[in-house]
Amino acid sequence: QVQLVESGGGLVQPGGSLKLSCAASGRISVVDAMGWYRQAPGKQRELVAVVASDESAEYADSVKGRFTNSRDSAKNTVLLQMNSVQPEDTAGYFCNVKGQLAAGSCFASWGQGTQVNVSS
């Protein structure tokens, strides 16, 4: 009922920048939190950043000061600007959106994931 389309992953050199985007569509009434998680091979999925409907943001300690998560509530999109990336940022990045459907029920949807590889 809610579709998330991600884009922007790829190969980037250490110290470089990359921007990920995620667009939510469907019978959405309200979008609450919009965020990003990542999962590296052999590791658990972890929170990277999330922004709430009041624009308050939360970041993993490992990305604070380097990544910026922003949302366009009118378009139901979220952008993750990744600066000063490091090899340890290499992972599959997954968009996650929570909110309410037009029918009144809550939803929590995941994107298909986009791969980010940081390597020289």
XYZ file of C-alpha atoms in Angstrom:
120
model
C 0.000 0.000 0.000
C 2.989 2.272 0.522
C 5.859 2.158 -1.918
C 9.318 3.539 -1.254
C 11.691 4.204 -4.123
C 15.321 4.842 -3.281
C 18.106 6.204 -5.420
C 21.571 7.640 -5.163
C 23.828 4.813 -4.049
C 27.111 3.953 -5.707
C 30.853 3.994 -5.383
C 32.532 6.960 -3.733
C 36.075 7.616 -2.594
C 36.926 8.162 1.068
C 36.298 11.765 1.990
C 33.796 12.189 -0.788
C 30.073 12.878 -0.759
C 26.945 11.073 -1.801
C 23.246 11.844 -1.585
C 20.535 9.246 -1.133
C 16.893 9.944 -1.777
C 13.701 8.111 -0.933
C 10.213 8.905 -2.179
C 7.097 7.475 -0.557
C 3.859 7.017 -2.452
C 0.522 5.363 -1.884
C -2.609 5.978 0.129
C -0.779 7.972 2.743
C -2.569 10.304 5.109
C 0.227 11.277 7.465
C 3.964 10.656 7.376
C 5.577 10.578 10.798
C 9.205 9.459 10.889
C 11.400 9.187 7.796
C 14.771 7.609 8.229
C 17.642 5.524 7.003
C 19.145 2.311 8.266
C 22.178 0.488 6.973
C 23.432 -3.046 7.033
C 26.964 -4.160 6.296
C 27.820 -7.802 5.493
C 27.760 -9.903 8.632
C 26.354 -7.109 10.751
C 22.936 -6.198 12.062
C 20.897 -3.451 10.521
C 21.463 -0.197 12.389
C 19.851 3.202 12.518
C 21.703 5.905 10.609
C 19.362 8.870 10.868
C 15.707 9.667 11.338
C 13.714 12.872 11.100
C 10.314 13.262 12.721
C 7.320 15.213 11.491
C 8.377 18.178 13.630
C 11.765 18.173 11.852
C 13.598 16.940 14.947
C 16.476 14.709 13.877
C 18.363 11.828 15.400
C 21.686 10.468 14.184
C 23.918 7.556 14.967
C 27.042 8.724 16.774
C 29.174 7.399 13.937
C 27.638 9.791 11.389
C 27.002 12.904 13.480
C 28.528 15.954 11.858
C 28.967 14.151 8.529
C 25.477 13.114 7.438
C 22.373 15.290 7.174
C 18.895 13.845 6.928
C 16.191 16.162 5.609
C 12.619 15.748 4.466
C 10.226 17.419 2.074
C 6.901 16.729 3.689
C 4.949 18.098 0.723
C 6.529 15.471 -1.535
C 6.931 12.709 1.059
C 10.624 12.479 0.297
C 13.667 12.180 2.494
C 17.264 12.945 1.544
C 20.417 11.700 3.222
C 23.399 13.882 2.433
C 26.546 11.936 3.209
C 29.765 13.931 3.508
C 33.278 12.886 4.459
C 32.361 9.264 3.905
C 34.666 6.568 5.206
C 35.162 2.902 4.281
C 33.177 1.913 7.370
C 30.148 3.630 5.832
C 30.053 0.900 3.197
C 26.706 -0.863 3.521
C 23.290 -1.352 2.047
C 21.180 1.673 2.989
C 17.460 1.217 3.555
C 14.836 3.917 3.747
C 12.172 3.506 6.424
C 8.970 5.513 6.624
C 6.280 5.370 9.297
C 2.907 7.009 9.238
C -0.817 6.571 8.779
C -2.803 5.423 5.778
C -5.853 7.196 4.454
C -7.933 4.375 5.903
C -6.630 5.207 9.352
C -4.248 2.338 10.045
C -0.572 2.779 10.708
C 2.195 1.670 8.395
C 5.925 1.140 8.509
C 7.528 0.521 5.126
C 11.020 -0.305 3.936
C 12.703 0.596 0.708
C 14.443 -1.984 -1.434
C 17.861 -0.750 -0.375
C 20.653 1.007 -2.192
C 24.285 0.023 -1.958
C 26.973 2.477 -0.912
C 30.592 1.467 -1.400
C 33.368 3.677 -0.080
C 36.686 2.733 -1.577
C 39.681 4.238 -3.264
